[in-house]
């Protein structure tokens, strides 16, 4: 089964999927190993690996380590074309559709596509939308694009629909890592009513209840990163997974 079909199957069976994001820079290799184990035992459905910027070298080795430990798919969530590895099961093939920088809409993708094919990693076409979240996030700064204002639901809906019409298979509503506020549930609900494409929501989600509310609003996947970096424990991961798996 392709990773994309696996993800769709999770939504069908569990109501929504819970994904743990690993930022390669924020841990030692040992801590990353522990976090991956905790994520899998805590019932997460997939691991994302990536960051707006990676300072350490050895990305490929790190993905290999994660893949060796993980019992769920390892999916790259790249901040740049530097973050590609043959050890991953899939890669979010992102286009920053909330921005107007041709480099992030199509330029980086042209460079990455042949490499991804050569490595045999499954690309999952994803419309990536930055949503304003109370403070400047790394994704906003690094991409030098303006996020969609957090209460402009019409712009978010139109952007998501355009991504869907362009054939993208996932919509990612991103408040940004460490966001002061996660994406509003009202925005998720409005976008969800407007498009058929599954929605991923991430950025600034710190409590299982916040994850639950976002699934109730229509998110098919919830991603957390930072919160687990400070409290990498199985019980918190299990709580998040339980809050997201609304059909169990
Ligand atoms: C994934 O960037 C987010 O979309 C992760 O955000 O680190 O704030 O959970 P946090």
PDB file of C-alpha atoms and ligand atoms in Angstrom:
ATOM      1  CA  UNK A   1       0.000   0.000   0.000  1.00  0.00           C
ATOM      2  CA  UNK A   2       1.314   3.492  -0.748  1.00  0.00           C
ATOM      3  CA  UNK A   3       1.954   5.760   2.216  1.00  0.00           C
ATOM      4  CA  UNK A   4      -0.775   8.091   0.971  1.00  0.00           C
ATOM      5  CA  UNK A   5      -3.288   5.246   0.960  1.00  0.00           C
ATOM      6  CA  UNK A   6      -2.099   4.221   4.418  1.00  0.00           C
ATOM      7  CA  UNK A   7      -2.851   7.763   5.610  1.00  0.00           C
ATOM      8  CA  UNK A   8      -6.311   7.706   4.041  1.00  0.00           C
ATOM      9  CA  UNK A   9      -6.928   4.354   5.681  1.00  0.00           C
ATOM     10  CA  UNK A  10      -6.003   5.786   9.091  1.00  0.00           C
ATOM     11  CA  UNK A  11      -8.608   8.500   8.636  1.00  0.00           C
ATOM     12  CA  UNK A  12     -11.213   5.913   7.627  1.00  0.00           C
ATOM     13  CA  UNK A  13     -10.475   3.600  10.549  1.00  0.00           C
ATOM     14  CA  UNK A  14      -9.524   5.986  13.356  1.00  0.00           C
ATOM     15  CA  UNK A  15     -11.309   9.197  12.379  1.00  0.00           C
ATOM     16  CA  UNK A  16      -8.005  11.094  12.126  1.00  0.00           C
ATOM     17  CA  UNK A  17      -4.271  10.511  12.404  1.00  0.00           C
ATOM     18  CA  UNK A  18      -1.742  11.734  14.944  1.00  0.00           C
ATOM     19  CA  UNK A  19       1.737  12.597  13.658  1.00  0.00           C
ATOM     20  CA  UNK A  20       4.884  13.320  15.659  1.00  0.00           C
ATOM     21  CA  UNK A  21       7.303  15.806  14.084  1.00  0.00           C
ATOM     22  CA  UNK A  22      11.007  15.350  14.726  1.00  0.00           C
ATOM     23  CA  UNK A  23      13.241  18.347  14.237  1.00  0.00           C
ATOM     24  CA  UNK A  24      16.725  16.964  13.541  1.00  0.00           C
ATOM     25  CA  UNK A  25      18.450  19.824  15.355  1.00  0.00           C
ATOM     26  CA  UNK A  26      16.651  19.713  18.636  1.00  0.00           C
ATOM     27  CA  UNK A  27      17.953  16.421  20.023  1.00  0.00           C
ATOM     28  CA  UNK A  28      20.924  14.165  20.273  1.00  0.00           C
ATOM     29  CA  UNK A  29      20.732  10.923  18.288  1.00  0.00           C
ATOM     30  CA  UNK A  30      19.984   9.075  21.505  1.00  0.00           C
ATOM     31  CA  UNK A  31      17.058  11.387  22.351  1.00  0.00           C
ATOM     32  CA  UNK A  32      15.713  11.054  18.829  1.00  0.00           C
ATOM     33  CA  UNK A  33      15.790   7.281  19.136  1.00  0.00           C
ATOM     34  CA  UNK A  34      13.862   7.495  22.405  1.00  0.00           C
ATOM     35  CA  UNK A  35      11.335   9.897  20.955  1.00  0.00           C
ATOM     36  CA  UNK A  36      10.697   7.664  17.935  1.00  0.00           C
ATOM     37  CA  UNK A  37      10.201   4.657  20.202  1.00  0.00           C
ATOM     38  CA  UNK A  38       7.882   6.637  22.440  1.00  0.00           C
ATOM     39  CA  UNK A  39       5.896   7.876  19.435  1.00  0.00           C
ATOM     40  CA  UNK A  40       5.386   4.369  18.078  1.00  0.00           C
ATOM     41  CA  UNK A  41       4.529   2.847  21.441  1.00  0.00           C
ATOM     42  CA  UNK A  42       2.298   5.821  22.194  1.00  0.00           C
ATOM     43  CA  UNK A  43       0.232   4.996  19.106  1.00  0.00           C
ATOM     44  CA  UNK A  44       1.236   7.797  16.748  1.00  0.00           C
ATOM     45  CA  UNK A  45       0.341   7.005  13.119  1.00  0.00           C
ATOM     46  CA  UNK A  46       3.407   8.447  11.391  1.00  0.00           C
ATOM     47  CA  UNK A  47       6.625  10.357  11.979  1.00  0.00           C
ATOM     48  CA  UNK A  48       7.460  13.555  10.143  1.00  0.00           C
ATOM     49  CA  UNK A  49      11.113  14.596   9.910  1.00  0.00           C
ATOM     50  CA  UNK A  50      12.160  18.095   8.937  1.00  0.00           C
ATOM     51  CA  UNK A  51      12.659  21.695   9.904  1.00  0.00           C
ATOM     52  CA  UNK A  52      12.696  25.173   8.374  1.00  0.00           C
ATOM     53  CA  UNK A  53      16.451  25.080   8.747  1.00  0.00           C
ATOM     54  CA  UNK A  54      18.840  22.306   9.728  1.00  0.00           C
ATOM     55  CA  UNK A  55      22.164  23.253  11.294  1.00  0.00           C
ATOM     56  CA  UNK A  56      23.579  19.774  11.833  1.00  0.00           C
ATOM     57  CA  UNK A  57      24.973  17.758   8.990  1.00  0.00           C
ATOM     58  CA  UNK A  58      24.115  14.081   8.661  1.00  0.00           C
ATOM     59  CA  UNK A  59      20.413  14.410   7.804  1.00  0.00           C
ATOM     60  CA  UNK A  60      20.480  11.229   5.740  1.00  0.00           C
ATOM     61  CA  UNK A  61      22.018   9.195   8.571  1.00  0.00           C
ATOM     62  CA  UNK A  62      19.495  10.535  10.998  1.00  0.00           C
ATOM     63  CA  UNK A  63      16.591   9.508   8.783  1.00  0.00           C
ATOM     64  CA  UNK A  64      18.150   6.061   8.494  1.00  0.00           C
ATOM     65  CA  UNK A  65      18.290   5.827  12.289  1.00  0.00           C
ATOM     66  CA  UNK A  66      14.661   6.917  12.625  1.00  0.00           C
ATOM     67  CA  UNK A  67      13.546   4.464   9.959  1.00  0.00           C
ATOM     68  CA  UNK A  68      15.352   1.609  11.708  1.00  0.00           C
ATOM     69  CA  UNK A  69      13.458   2.236  14.937  1.00  0.00           C
ATOM     70  CA  UNK A  70      10.051   3.319  13.650  1.00  0.00           C
ATOM     71  CA  UNK A  71       7.197   0.888  13.190  1.00  0.00           C
ATOM     72  CA  UNK A  72       5.084   3.542  11.419  1.00  0.00           C
ATOM     73  CA  UNK A  73       5.836   5.370   8.151  1.00  0.00           C
ATOM     74  CA  UNK A  74       8.631   7.942   8.209  1.00  0.00           C
ATOM     75  CA  UNK A  75       7.652  10.919   6.081  1.00  0.00           C
ATOM     76  CA  UNK A  76       9.935  13.818   5.203  1.00  0.00           C
ATOM     77  CA  UNK A  77       8.547  17.284   5.864  1.00  0.00           C
ATOM     78  CA  UNK A  78      11.336  19.252   4.194  1.00  0.00           C
ATOM     79  CA  UNK A  79      12.202  22.878   4.801  1.00  0.00           C
ATOM     80  CA  UNK A  80      14.465  22.773   1.763  1.00  0.00           C
ATOM     81  CA  UNK A  81      15.867  20.507  -0.937  1.00  0.00           C
ATOM     82  CA  UNK A  82      18.699  19.696   1.493  1.00  0.00           C
ATOM     83  CA  UNK A  83      16.253  17.548   3.461  1.00  0.00           C
ATOM     84  CA  UNK A  84      15.783  14.598   1.153  1.00  0.00           C
ATOM     85  CA  UNK A  85      16.744  11.050   2.115  1.00  0.00           C
ATOM     86  CA  UNK A  86      16.350   7.687   0.445  1.00  0.00           C
ATOM     87  CA  UNK A  87      15.659   6.113   3.836  1.00  0.00           C
ATOM     88  CA  UNK A  88      12.242   7.748   4.194  1.00  0.00           C
ATOM     89  CA  UNK A  89       9.007   6.061   3.135  1.00  0.00           C
ATOM     90  CA  UNK A  90       7.550   9.217   1.616  1.00  0.00           C
ATOM     91  CA  UNK A  91       8.061  12.955   1.298  1.00  0.00           C
ATOM     92  CA  UNK A  92       5.531  15.750   1.498  1.00  0.00           C
ATOM     93  CA  UNK A  93       6.043  17.375  -1.885  1.00  0.00           C
ATOM     94  CA  UNK A  94       5.191  20.841  -0.652  1.00  0.00           C
ATOM     95  CA  UNK A  95       4.196  23.919  -2.588  1.00  0.00           C
ATOM     96  CA  UNK A  96       3.851  27.048  -0.455  1.00  0.00           C
ATOM     97  CA  UNK A  97       0.511  28.083  -1.924  1.00  0.00           C
ATOM     98  CA  UNK A  98      -0.152  30.806   0.659  1.00  0.00           C
ATOM     99  CA  UNK A  99       2.911  32.691  -0.615  1.00  0.00           C
ATOM    100  CA  UNK A 100       3.751  34.373  -3.891  1.00  0.00           C
ATOM    101  CA  UNK A 101       7.391  33.390  -4.201  1.00  0.00           C
ATOM    102  CA  UNK A 102       7.845  31.359  -7.391  1.00  0.00           C
ATOM    103  CA  UNK A 103      10.824  29.627  -5.842  1.00  0.00           C
ATOM    104  CA  UNK A 104       8.671  28.006  -3.143  1.00  0.00           C
ATOM    105  CA  UNK A 105       5.726  27.467  -5.475  1.00  0.00           C
ATOM    106  CA  UNK A 106       7.653  25.587  -8.175  1.00  0.00           C
ATOM    107  CA  UNK A 107      11.398  26.395  -8.207  1.00  0.00           C
ATOM    108  CA  UNK A 108      12.579  24.127  -5.389  1.00  0.00           C
ATOM    109  CA  UNK A 109      10.230  21.418  -6.641  1.00  0.00           C
ATOM    110  CA  UNK A 110      11.878  21.376 -10.077  1.00  0.00           C
ATOM    111  CA  UNK A 111      15.235  20.807  -8.380  1.00  0.00           C
ATOM    112  CA  UNK A 112      13.915  18.134  -6.037  1.00  0.00           C
ATOM    113  CA  UNK A 113      11.661  16.068  -8.336  1.00  0.00           C
ATOM    114  CA  UNK A 114      14.375  14.154 -10.251  1.00  0.00           C
ATOM    115  CA  UNK A 115      16.268  13.441  -7.022  1.00  0.00           C
ATOM    116  CA  UNK A 116      13.133  12.094  -5.342  1.00  0.00           C
ATOM    117  CA  UNK A 117      12.385   9.862  -8.309  1.00  0.00           C
ATOM    118  CA  UNK A 118      15.958   8.625  -8.410  1.00  0.00           C
ATOM    119  CA  UNK A 119      15.860   7.743  -4.698  1.00  0.00           C
ATOM    120  CA  UNK A 120      12.505   5.986  -5.045  1.00  0.00           C
ATOM    121  CA  UNK A 121      10.777   7.956  -2.278  1.00  0.00           C
ATOM    122  CA  UNK A 122       6.992   8.364  -2.615  1.00  0.00           C
ATOM    123  CA  UNK A 123       6.048  12.028  -3.161  1.00  0.00           C
ATOM    124  CA  UNK A 124       2.766  13.240  -1.665  1.00  0.00           C
ATOM    125  CA  UNK A 125       1.696  16.487  -3.287  1.00  0.00           C
ATOM    126  CA  UNK A 126       0.746  18.937  -0.533  1.00  0.00           C
ATOM    127  CA  UNK A 127      -0.603  22.483  -0.623  1.00  0.00           C
ATOM    128  CA  UNK A 128       1.250  24.174   2.225  1.00  0.00           C
ATOM    129  CA  UNK A 129      -0.492  27.185   3.751  1.00  0.00           C
ATOM    130  CA  UNK A 130       1.124  29.382   6.389  1.00  0.00           C
ATOM    131  CA  UNK A 131      -1.446  30.908   8.718  1.00  0.00           C
ATOM    132  CA  UNK A 132      -0.618  33.933  10.850  1.00  0.00           C
ATOM    133  CA  UNK A 133      -0.201  32.845  14.466  1.00  0.00           C
ATOM    134  CA  UNK A 134       0.665  35.718  16.759  1.00  0.00           C
ATOM    135  CA  UNK A 135       4.399  35.965  16.151  1.00  0.00           C
ATOM    136  CA  UNK A 136       6.959  35.586  13.383  1.00  0.00           C
ATOM    137  CA  UNK A 137       7.672  31.870  12.891  1.00  0.00           C
ATOM    138  CA  UNK A 138      10.725  30.261  11.321  1.00  0.00           C
ATOM    139  CA  UNK A 139       8.709  29.107   8.302  1.00  0.00           C
ATOM    140  CA  UNK A 140       7.537  32.665   7.688  1.00  0.00           C
ATOM    141  CA  UNK A 141      10.977  34.176   8.136  1.00  0.00           C
ATOM    142  CA  UNK A 142      12.816  31.570   6.088  1.00  0.00           C
ATOM    143  CA  UNK A 143      10.334  31.635   3.209  1.00  0.00           C
ATOM    144  CA  UNK A 144      10.065  35.429   3.343  1.00  0.00           C
ATOM    145  CA  UNK A 145       6.369  35.155   2.519  1.00  0.00           C
ATOM    146  CA  UNK A 146       3.334  36.590   4.276  1.00  0.00           C
ATOM    147  CA  UNK A 147       1.051  34.167   6.070  1.00  0.00           C
ATOM    148  CA  UNK A 148      -2.717  34.257   5.591  1.00  0.00           C
ATOM    149  CA  UNK A 149      -4.312  36.343   8.387  1.00  0.00           C
ATOM    150  CA  UNK A 150      -5.798  34.001  10.987  1.00  0.00           C
ATOM    151  CA  UNK A 151      -9.355  35.294  10.612  1.00  0.00           C
ATOM    152  CA  UNK A 152      -9.431  35.575   6.789  1.00  0.00           C
ATOM    153  CA  UNK A 153     -11.324  32.357   6.232  1.00  0.00           C
ATOM    154  CA  UNK A 154     -12.311  33.302   2.687  1.00  0.00           C
ATOM    155  CA  UNK A 155      -8.674  33.588   1.604  1.00  0.00           C
ATOM    156  CA  UNK A 156      -7.837  30.272   3.283  1.00  0.00           C
ATOM    157  CA  UNK A 157     -10.805  28.574   1.562  1.00  0.00           C
ATOM    158  CA  UNK A 158      -9.967  29.928  -1.878  1.00  0.00           C
ATOM    159  CA  UNK A 159      -6.298  28.977  -1.474  1.00  0.00           C
ATOM    160  CA  UNK A 160      -7.152  25.442  -0.378  1.00  0.00           C
ATOM    161  CA  UNK A 161      -9.589  25.035  -3.270  1.00  0.00           C
ATOM    162  CA  UNK A 162      -6.977  26.227  -5.755  1.00  0.00           C
ATOM    163  CA  UNK A 163      -4.549  23.642  -4.340  1.00  0.00           C
ATOM    164  CA  UNK A 164      -7.227  20.985  -4.720  1.00  0.00           C
ATOM    165  CA  UNK A 165      -7.967  22.018  -8.316  1.00  0.00           C
ATOM    166  CA  UNK A 166      -4.227  21.820  -9.009  1.00  0.00           C
ATOM    167  CA  UNK A 167      -4.390  18.186  -7.936  1.00  0.00           C
ATOM    168  CA  UNK A 168      -2.718  18.374  -4.537  1.00  0.00           C
ATOM    169  CA  UNK A 169      -3.527  15.434  -2.289  1.00  0.00           C
ATOM    170  CA  UNK A 170      -3.223  17.082   1.108  1.00  0.00           C
ATOM    171  CA  UNK A 171      -3.778  20.586   2.456  1.00  0.00           C
ATOM    172  CA  UNK A 172      -1.470  21.635   5.302  1.00  0.00           C
ATOM    173  CA  UNK A 173      -2.725  24.447   7.536  1.00  0.00           C
ATOM    174  CA  UNK A 174       0.462  25.520   9.313  1.00  0.00           C
ATOM    175  CA  UNK A 175       0.625  28.003  12.193  1.00  0.00           C
ATOM    176  CA  UNK A 176       4.403  27.428  12.370  1.00  0.00           C
ATOM    177  CA  UNK A 177       6.560  25.661  14.881  1.00  0.00           C
ATOM    178  CA  UNK A 178       6.145  27.111  18.377  1.00  0.00           C
ATOM    179  CA  UNK A 179       3.272  29.331  17.208  1.00  0.00           C
ATOM    180  CA  UNK A 180       1.679  31.481  19.897  1.00  0.00           C
ATOM    181  CA  UNK A 181      -1.759  30.322  18.708  1.00  0.00           C
ATOM    182  CA  UNK A 182      -2.668  27.224  16.711  1.00  0.00           C
ATOM    183  CA  UNK A 183      -4.852  27.534  13.593  1.00  0.00           C
ATOM    184  CA  UNK A 184      -8.393  28.504  14.660  1.00  0.00           C
ATOM    185  CA  UNK A 185     -10.951  25.719  14.717  1.00  0.00           C
ATOM    186  CA  UNK A 186     -13.331  27.990  12.779  1.00  0.00           C
ATOM    187  CA  UNK A 187     -10.847  28.276   9.925  1.00  0.00           C
ATOM    188  CA  UNK A 188     -10.366  24.492   9.836  1.00  0.00           C
ATOM    189  CA  UNK A 189     -14.139  23.969   9.780  1.00  0.00           C
ATOM    190  CA  UNK A 190     -14.662  26.481   6.976  1.00  0.00           C
ATOM    191  CA  UNK A 191     -11.873  25.039   4.836  1.00  0.00           C
ATOM    192  CA  UNK A 192     -13.060  21.500   5.529  1.00  0.00           C
ATOM    193  CA  UNK A 193     -16.591  22.337   4.371  1.00  0.00           C
ATOM    194  CA  UNK A 194     -15.199  23.892   1.219  1.00  0.00           C
ATOM    195  CA  UNK A 195     -12.747  21.241  -0.038  1.00  0.00           C
ATOM    196  CA  UNK A 196     -12.650  17.447  -0.154  1.00  0.00           C
ATOM    197  CA  UNK A 197      -8.887  17.124   0.300  1.00  0.00           C
ATOM    198  CA  UNK A 198      -7.723  15.851   3.716  1.00  0.00           C
ATOM    199  CA  UNK A 199      -6.385  18.599   5.973  1.00  0.00           C
ATOM    200  CA  UNK A 200      -3.256  18.443   8.144  1.00  0.00           C
ATOM    201  CA  UNK A 201      -3.059  20.953  10.990  1.00  0.00           C
ATOM    202  CA  UNK A 202       0.096  21.812  12.921  1.00  0.00           C
ATOM    203  CA  UNK A 203       1.909  24.501  14.854  1.00  0.00           C
ATOM    204  CA  UNK A 204       1.452  25.607  18.473  1.00  0.00           C
ATOM    205  CA  UNK A 205      -0.692  22.654  19.563  1.00  0.00           C
ATOM    206  CA  UNK A 206       0.266  22.065  23.188  1.00  0.00           C
ATOM    207  CA  UNK A 207      -2.645  20.176  24.770  1.00  0.00           C
ATOM    208  CA  UNK A 208      -4.505  17.024  23.710  1.00  0.00           C
ATOM    209  CA  UNK A 209      -7.804  18.960  23.971  1.00  0.00           C
ATOM    210  CA  UNK A 210      -6.543  21.418  21.351  1.00  0.00           C
ATOM    211  CA  UNK A 211      -5.753  18.478  19.071  1.00  0.00           C
ATOM    212  CA  UNK A 212      -9.200  16.988  19.703  1.00  0.00           C
ATOM    213  CA  UNK A 213     -10.991  20.265  18.901  1.00  0.00           C
ATOM    214  CA  UNK A 214      -9.106  20.493  15.610  1.00  0.00           C
ATOM    215  CA  UNK A 215     -10.155  17.004  14.584  1.00  0.00           C
ATOM    216  CA  UNK A 216     -13.742  17.812  15.528  1.00  0.00           C
ATOM    217  CA  UNK A 217     -13.493  20.882  13.293  1.00  0.00           C
ATOM    218  CA  UNK A 218     -12.418  18.727  10.343  1.00  0.00           C
ATOM    219  CA  UNK A 219      -8.668  18.116  10.519  1.00  0.00           C
ATOM    220  CA  UNK A 220      -7.700  14.680   9.204  1.00  0.00           C
ATOM    221  CA  UNK A 221      -4.235  14.855  10.785  1.00  0.00           C
ATOM    222  CA  UNK A 222      -2.764  16.713  13.728  1.00  0.00           C
ATOM    223  CA  UNK A 223       0.991  17.286  14.042  1.00  0.00           C
ATOM    224  CA  UNK A 224       2.878  18.167  17.217  1.00  0.00           C
ATOM    225  CA  UNK A 225       6.577  18.927  17.502  1.00  0.00           C
ATOM    226  CA  UNK A 226       7.814  21.216  20.259  1.00  0.00           C
ATOM    227  CA  UNK A 227       5.636  19.985  23.074  1.00  0.00           C
ATOM    228  CA  UNK A 228       7.167  16.524  22.898  1.00  0.00           C
ATOM    229  CA  UNK A 229      10.657  17.909  22.731  1.00  0.00           C
ATOM    230  CA  UNK A 230      10.273  19.112  26.275  1.00  0.00           C
ATOM    231  CA  UNK A 231       8.129  16.281  27.557  1.00  0.00           C
ATOM    232  CA  UNK A 232       9.001  13.229  25.472  1.00  0.00           C
ATOM    233  CA  UNK A 233       6.934  10.780  27.415  1.00  0.00           C
ATOM    234  CA  UNK A 234       4.764   7.948  26.285  1.00  0.00           C
ATOM    235  CA  UNK A 235       1.766   8.927  28.330  1.00  0.00           C
ATOM    236  CA  UNK A 236       1.525  12.406  26.758  1.00  0.00           C
ATOM    237  CA  UNK A 237       1.923  10.922  23.282  1.00  0.00           C
ATOM    238  CA  UNK A 238      -0.759   8.378  24.114  1.00  0.00           C
ATOM    239  CA  UNK A 239      -3.051  11.165  25.314  1.00  0.00           C
ATOM    240  CA  UNK A 240      -2.583  13.083  22.068  1.00  0.00           C
ATOM    241  CA  UNK A 241      -3.188   9.942  20.026  1.00  0.00           C
ATOM    242  CA  UNK A 242      -6.333   9.178  22.052  1.00  0.00           C
ATOM    243  CA  UNK A 243      -7.593  12.732  21.551  1.00  0.00           C
ATOM    244  CA  UNK A 244      -7.073  12.504  17.778  1.00  0.00           C
ATOM    245  CA  UNK A 245      -8.414   8.969  17.231  1.00  0.00           C
ATOM    246  CA  UNK A 246     -12.027   9.990  17.596  1.00  0.00           C
ATOM    247  CA  UNK A 247     -13.435   6.881  15.945  1.00  0.00           C
ATOM    248  CA  UNK A 248     -12.008   4.399  18.459  1.00  0.00           C
TER     249      UNK A 248
HETATM  250  C1  LIG B   1       4.049  21.181  12.441  1.00  0.00           C
HETATM  251  O1  LIG B   1       5.398  23.069  12.596  1.00  0.00           O
HETATM  252  C2  LIG B   1       4.500  22.280  13.279  1.00  0.00           C
HETATM  253  O2  LIG B   1       3.161  21.663  11.513  1.00  0.00           O
HETATM  254  C3  LIG B   1       5.015  21.833  14.588  1.00  0.00           C
HETATM  255  O3  LIG B   1       4.696  22.833  15.462  1.00  0.00           O
HETATM  256  O4  LIG B   1       6.461  22.435  17.115  1.00  0.00           O
HETATM  257  O5  LIG B   1       4.605  24.068  17.550  1.00  0.00           O
HETATM  258  O6  LIG B   1       4.167  21.611  17.560  1.00  0.00           O
HETATM  259  P1  LIG B   1       4.996  22.735  17.009  1.00  0.00           P
END
